[in-house]
Amino acid sequence: MGGTCVNVGCIPKKLYSYAAHYRYDFDDSAGFGWRLEPPQFCWDRLRDGKQREIARLNDIYKNLLTSSGATILPGRARLCDANTVEMDGKRITSKYILLATGGWPFVPEFPGREHVVTSNEIFDLPQFPQRILIVGAGYIAVEFAGIFAGLGATTMLAYRSGEVLKDFDADLRQRFTREAVKHIELMPNTLVASVEKGEGGLLVTLENGRRLEVDCVLFATGRKPNVANLGLENTRVALNPDGTVAVDANMQTAEPSIYALGDVVGRLALTPVALAEGMMVADRLFGDGRRTVSYENVATTIFSHPNIATVGLGEAEATERFADLTIFESDFRALRHTMSGRDERTYMKVIVDTASDRVVGMHMMGPDAGEVIQGFAAAMNCGLTKAQLDGTLGIHPTLAEEFVTMRTPARQRSCGREPVSAK
């Protein structure tokens, strides 16, 4: 119960991120007068505590369903036709069917593929890996790299592209890379050729000829829609070229009685997005049908070290939408680290459509970035302008106040095109 997010996604990831950040907190405390015995990390205690918490959440979700009058049928379901599902030899008919089967980790084919793990298994390893190779450049790979580095593992991150987090604002990811190399060995333009078991661990051969010995290889190379063996061929449900289920604006498939939402349709692979889509479908089928889902200004965060959060457009995207942009930036060492001694930087960026003064993108790298950006996301959805941002009094001293005190533009950008209105 709870799907990817509760069981092998957002919740356990955030719990492990908390655990990893304690290492830096212990180190930082010395600058503030604390003397600590060298702390020791216990993987078993973290893992088992996480399992208890997930079991608690599973029960909560189950109770939410049953108390609402839903009937839970555990088993493997397969579509027989537009209105019939077969499960364990029993056929169930319904006026409507909703597909919300999510995604599944993708691992490419290569010799030794059976020796690697994915984000499904990484939380429950029997032993803590002292040396780990993580393959991937997206937010899942980056988050786990930060987690295991923080927990004390020698951590390497290999990826086939030249940079991590390619879908994020360029300035944000470049500054994050400068911070990441302080904790993680980054290996751009690198592919795994093979993995084999050795006496002291796993032997990894890279395509550039380098050989590594590690305790664990985690592949975070993307997720695919979970559509295998659903019986879609027995319906008119169509798939997009990337394998996602094709739906219209109301989440309805080519089979009028069948709807789909969440990661399996591939709009935005975020839990709140799937929840909003579910609420819209329920309203369309059983309510007044007025509810909609907007994919504009959806805030997101990466629980990396340091955290990253963003809402709205990156600078490259904004240049495709607006004629002229004004960019505001701030790159600084947080007050905390003036005494902790840590050389970690915090970075903030605001992107403004010059013509309308509307804020079209806000980006942050630093402690609790997600908590900071969440509030500004609400403001952006209300049409926040730079003048309104400037007129907001900050809470001093906080990191968040930097967003309302940036007065001098870092640069102006004339994009040489007619502006395209943003919703």
mmCIF file of N, CA and C in Angstrom, residues 199-247:
data_model
loop_
_atom_site.group_PDB
_atom_site.id
_atom_site.type_symbol
_atom_site.label_atom_id
_atom_site.label_comp_id
_atom_site.label_asym_id
_atom_site.label_seq_id
_atom_site.Cartn_x
_atom_site.Cartn_y
_atom_site.Cartn_z
ATOM 1 N N GLU A 199 36.743 -12.206 -5.116
ATOM 2 C CA GLU A 199 36.937 -12.655 -3.739
ATOM 3 C C GLU A 199 36.655 -11.551 -2.733
ATOM 4 N N GLY A 200 36.963 -10.306 -3.107
ATOM 5 C CA GLY A 200 36.793 -9.204 -2.162
ATOM 6 C C GLY A 200 35.607 -8.315 -2.439
ATOM 7 N N GLY A 201 34.759 -8.709 -3.382
ATOM 8 C CA GLY A 201 33.600 -7.884 -3.713
ATOM 9 C C GLY A 201 33.228 -8.048 -5.165
ATOM 10 N N LEU A 202 32.676 -7.012 -5.745
ATOM 11 C CA LEU A 202 32.296 -7.022 -7.149
ATOM 12 C C LEU A 202 33.376 -6.328 -7.975
ATOM 13 N N LEU A 203 33.762 -6.965 -9.061
ATOM 14 C CA LEU A 203 34.762 -6.396 -9.968
ATOM 15 C C LEU A 203 34.041 -5.756 -11.145
ATOM 16 N N VAL A 204 34.216 -4.456 -11.281
ATOM 17 C CA VAL A 204 33.540 -3.692 -12.321
ATOM 18 C C VAL A 204 34.559 -3.265 -13.365
ATOM 19 N N THR A 205 34.260 -3.574 -14.619
ATOM 20 C CA THR A 205 35.090 -3.104 -15.725
ATOM 21 C C THR A 205 34.327 -2.026 -16.462
ATOM 22 N N LEU A 206 34.945 -0.867 -16.584
ATOM 23 C CA LEU A 206 34.326 0.243 -17.289
ATOM 24 C C LEU A 206 34.730 0.209 -18.757
ATOM 25 N N GLU A 207 33.959 0.846 -19.612
ATOM 26 C CA GLU A 207 34.260 0.818 -21.040
ATOM 27 C C GLU A 207 35.549 1.557 -21.377
ATOM 28 N N ASN A 208 36.009 2.414 -20.468
ATOM 29 C CA ASN A 208 37.283 3.097 -20.704
ATOM 30 C C ASN A 208 38.478 2.261 -20.256
ATOM 31 N N GLY A 209 38.202 1.031 -19.781
ATOM 32 C CA GLY A 209 39.255 0.114 -19.379
ATOM 33 C C GLY A 209 39.559 0.100 -17.897
ATOM 34 N N ARG A 210 39.096 1.075 -17.169
ATOM 35 C CA ARG A 210 39.343 1.124 -15.724
ATOM 36 C C ARG A 210 38.601 -0.006 -15.013
ATOM 37 N N ARG A 211 39.240 -0.586 -13.997
ATOM 38 C CA ARG A 211 38.624 -1.643 -13.211
ATOM 39 C C ARG A 211 38.477 -1.205 -11.759
ATOM 40 N N LEU A 212 37.342 -1.524 -11.183
ATOM 41 C CA LEU A 212 37.041 -1.135 -9.803
ATOM 42 C C LEU A 212 36.638 -2.361 -9.004
ATOM 43 N N GLU A 213 36.915 -2.322 -7.704
ATOM 44 C CA GLU A 213 36.384 -3.339 -6.804
ATOM 45 C C GLU A 213 35.500 -2.630 -5.784
ATOM 46 N N VAL A 214 34.241 -3.027 -5.732
ATOM 47 C CA VAL A 214 33.275 -2.389 -4.842
ATOM 48 C C VAL A 214 32.450 -3.462 -4.144
ATOM 49 N N ASP A 215 31.667 -3.024 -3.171
ATOM 50 C CA ASP A 215 30.788 -3.946 -2.458
ATOM 51 C C ASP A 215 29.381 -3.970 -3.037
ATOM 52 N N CYS A 216 29.029 -2.919 -3.771
ATOM 53 C CA CYS A 216 27.681 -2.817 -4.320
ATOM 54 C C CYS A 216 27.708 -1.955 -5.568
ATOM 55 N N VAL A 217 26.915 -2.350 -6.565
ATOM 56 C CA VAL A 217 26.713 -1.539 -7.759
ATOM 57 C C VAL A 217 25.222 -1.226 -7.853
ATOM 58 N N LEU A 218 24.902 0.049 -7.760
ATOM 59 C CA LEU A 218 23.509 0.491 -7.849
ATOM 60 C C LEU A 218 23.280 1.141 -9.205
ATOM 61 N N PHE A 219 22.324 0.601 -9.965
ATOM 62 C CA PHE A 219 21.957 1.207 -11.238
ATOM 63 C C PHE A 219 20.713 2.063 -11.044
ATOM 64 N N ALA A 220 20.863 3.354 -11.302
ATOM 65 C CA ALA A 220 19.748 4.298 -11.258
ATOM 66 C C ALA A 220 19.689 4.971 -12.619
ATOM 67 N N THR A 221 19.417 4.160 -13.626
ATOM 68 C CA THR A 221 19.491 4.603 -15.019
ATOM 69 C C THR A 221 18.104 4.805 -15.616
ATOM 70 N N GLY A 222 17.191 5.231 -14.793
ATOM 71 C CA GLY A 222 15.856 5.536 -15.290
ATOM 72 C C GLY A 222 14.820 4.497 -14.907
ATOM 73 N N ARG A 223 13.569 4.846 -15.163
ATOM 74 C CA ARG A 223 12.446 3.963 -14.858
ATOM 75 C C ARG A 223 11.569 3.845 -16.095
ATOM 76 N N LYS A 224 10.954 2.692 -16.258
ATOM 77 C CA LYS A 224 10.070 2.432 -17.386
ATOM 78 C C LYS A 224 8.640 2.251 -16.881
ATOM 79 N N PRO A 225 7.658 2.594 -17.703
ATOM 80 C CA PRO A 225 6.264 2.384 -17.301
ATOM 81 C C PRO A 225 6.001 0.908 -17.003
ATOM 82 N N ASN A 226 5.280 0.652 -15.952
ATOM 83 C CA ASN A 226 5.013 -0.716 -15.503
ATOM 84 C C ASN A 226 3.754 -1.251 -16.204
ATOM 85 N N VAL A 227 3.910 -1.679 -17.455
ATOM 86 C CA VAL A 227 2.761 -2.110 -18.265
ATOM 87 C C VAL A 227 2.846 -3.558 -18.699
ATOM 88 N N ALA A 228 3.907 -4.270 -18.334
ATOM 89 C CA ALA A 228 4.067 -5.654 -18.779
ATOM 90 C C ALA A 228 2.972 -6.543 -18.198
ATOM 91 N N ASN A 229 2.429 -7.406 -19.037
ATOM 92 C CA ASN A 229 1.446 -8.414 -18.626
ATOM 93 C C ASN A 229 0.178 -7.826 -18.010
ATOM 94 N N LEU A 230 -0.182 -6.608 -18.417
ATOM 95 C CA LEU A 230 -1.432 -6.026 -17.935
ATOM 96 C C LEU A 230 -2.622 -6.414 -18.802
ATOM 97 N N GLY A 231 -2.352 -7.045 -19.965
ATOM 98 C CA GLY A 231 -3.442 -7.394 -20.866
ATOM 99 C C GLY A 231 -3.936 -6.234 -21.704
ATOM 100 N N LEU A 232 -3.082 -5.225 -21.899
ATOM 101 C CA LEU A 232 -3.502 -4.067 -22.686
ATOM 102 C C LEU A 232 -3.890 -4.436 -24.106
ATOM 103 N N GLU A 233 -3.306 -5.538 -24.600
ATOM 104 C CA GLU A 233 -3.616 -5.964 -25.964
ATOM 105 C C GLU A 233 -5.065 -6.412 -26.123
ATOM 106 N N ASN A 234 -5.731 -6.641 -25.012
ATOM 107 C CA ASN A 234 -7.150 -7.036 -25.060
ATOM 108 C C ASN A 234 -8.087 -5.834 -25.068
ATOM 109 N N THR A 235 -7.499 -4.648 -25.129
ATOM 110 C CA THR A 235 -8.269 -3.404 -25.122
ATOM 111 C C THR A 235 -7.771 -2.494 -26.238
ATOM 112 N N ARG A 236 -8.354 -1.319 -26.330
ATOM 113 C CA ARG A 236 -7.902 -0.322 -27.298
ATOM 114 C C ARG A 236 -6.897 0.651 -26.681
ATOM 115 N N VAL A 237 -6.446 0.392 -25.459
ATOM 116 C CA VAL A 237 -5.455 1.253 -24.816
ATOM 117 C C VAL A 237 -4.195 1.312 -25.669
ATOM 118 N N ALA A 238 -3.725 2.507 -25.957
ATOM 119 C CA ALA A 238 -2.532 2.703 -26.787
ATOM 120 C C ALA A 238 -1.363 3.173 -25.930
ATOM 121 N N LEU A 239 -0.158 2.883 -26.411
ATOM 122 C CA LEU A 239 1.061 3.320 -25.742
ATOM 123 C C LEU A 239 1.757 4.386 -26.578
ATOM 124 N N ASN A 240 2.399 5.312 -25.911
ATOM 125 C CA ASN A 240 3.248 6.288 -26.586
ATOM 126 C C ASN A 240 4.561 5.635 -26.993
ATOM 127 N N PRO A 241 5.349 6.300 -27.863
ATOM 128 C CA PRO A 241 6.632 5.711 -28.278
ATOM 129 C C PRO A 241 7.567 5.369 -27.123
ATOM 130 N N ASP A 242 7.472 6.087 -26.004
ATOM 131 C CA ASP A 242 8.341 5.807 -24.859
ATOM 132 C C ASP A 242 7.780 4.741 -23.931
ATOM 133 N N GLY A 243 6.653 4.135 -24.317
ATOM 134 C CA GLY A 243 6.085 3.049 -23.531
ATOM 135 C C GLY A 243 5.067 3.482 -22.499
ATOM 136 N N THR A 244 4.867 4.785 -22.328
ATOM 137 C CA THR A 244 3.853 5.252 -21.386
ATOM 138 C C THR A 244 2.461 5.065 -21.976
ATOM 139 N N VAL A 245 1.467 4.980 -21.112
ATOM 140 C CA VAL A 245 0.083 4.843 -21.558
ATOM 141 C C VAL A 245 -0.402 6.194 -22.085
ATOM 142 N N ALA A 246 -0.947 6.186 -23.293
ATOM 143 C CA ALA A 246 -1.434 7.416 -23.912
ATOM 144 C C ALA A 246 -2.790 7.796 -23.320
ATOM 145 N N VAL A 247 -2.890 9.030 -22.825
ATOM 146 C CA VAL A 247 -4.138 9.539 -22.251
ATOM 147 C C VAL A 247 -4.387 10.952 -22.753
#
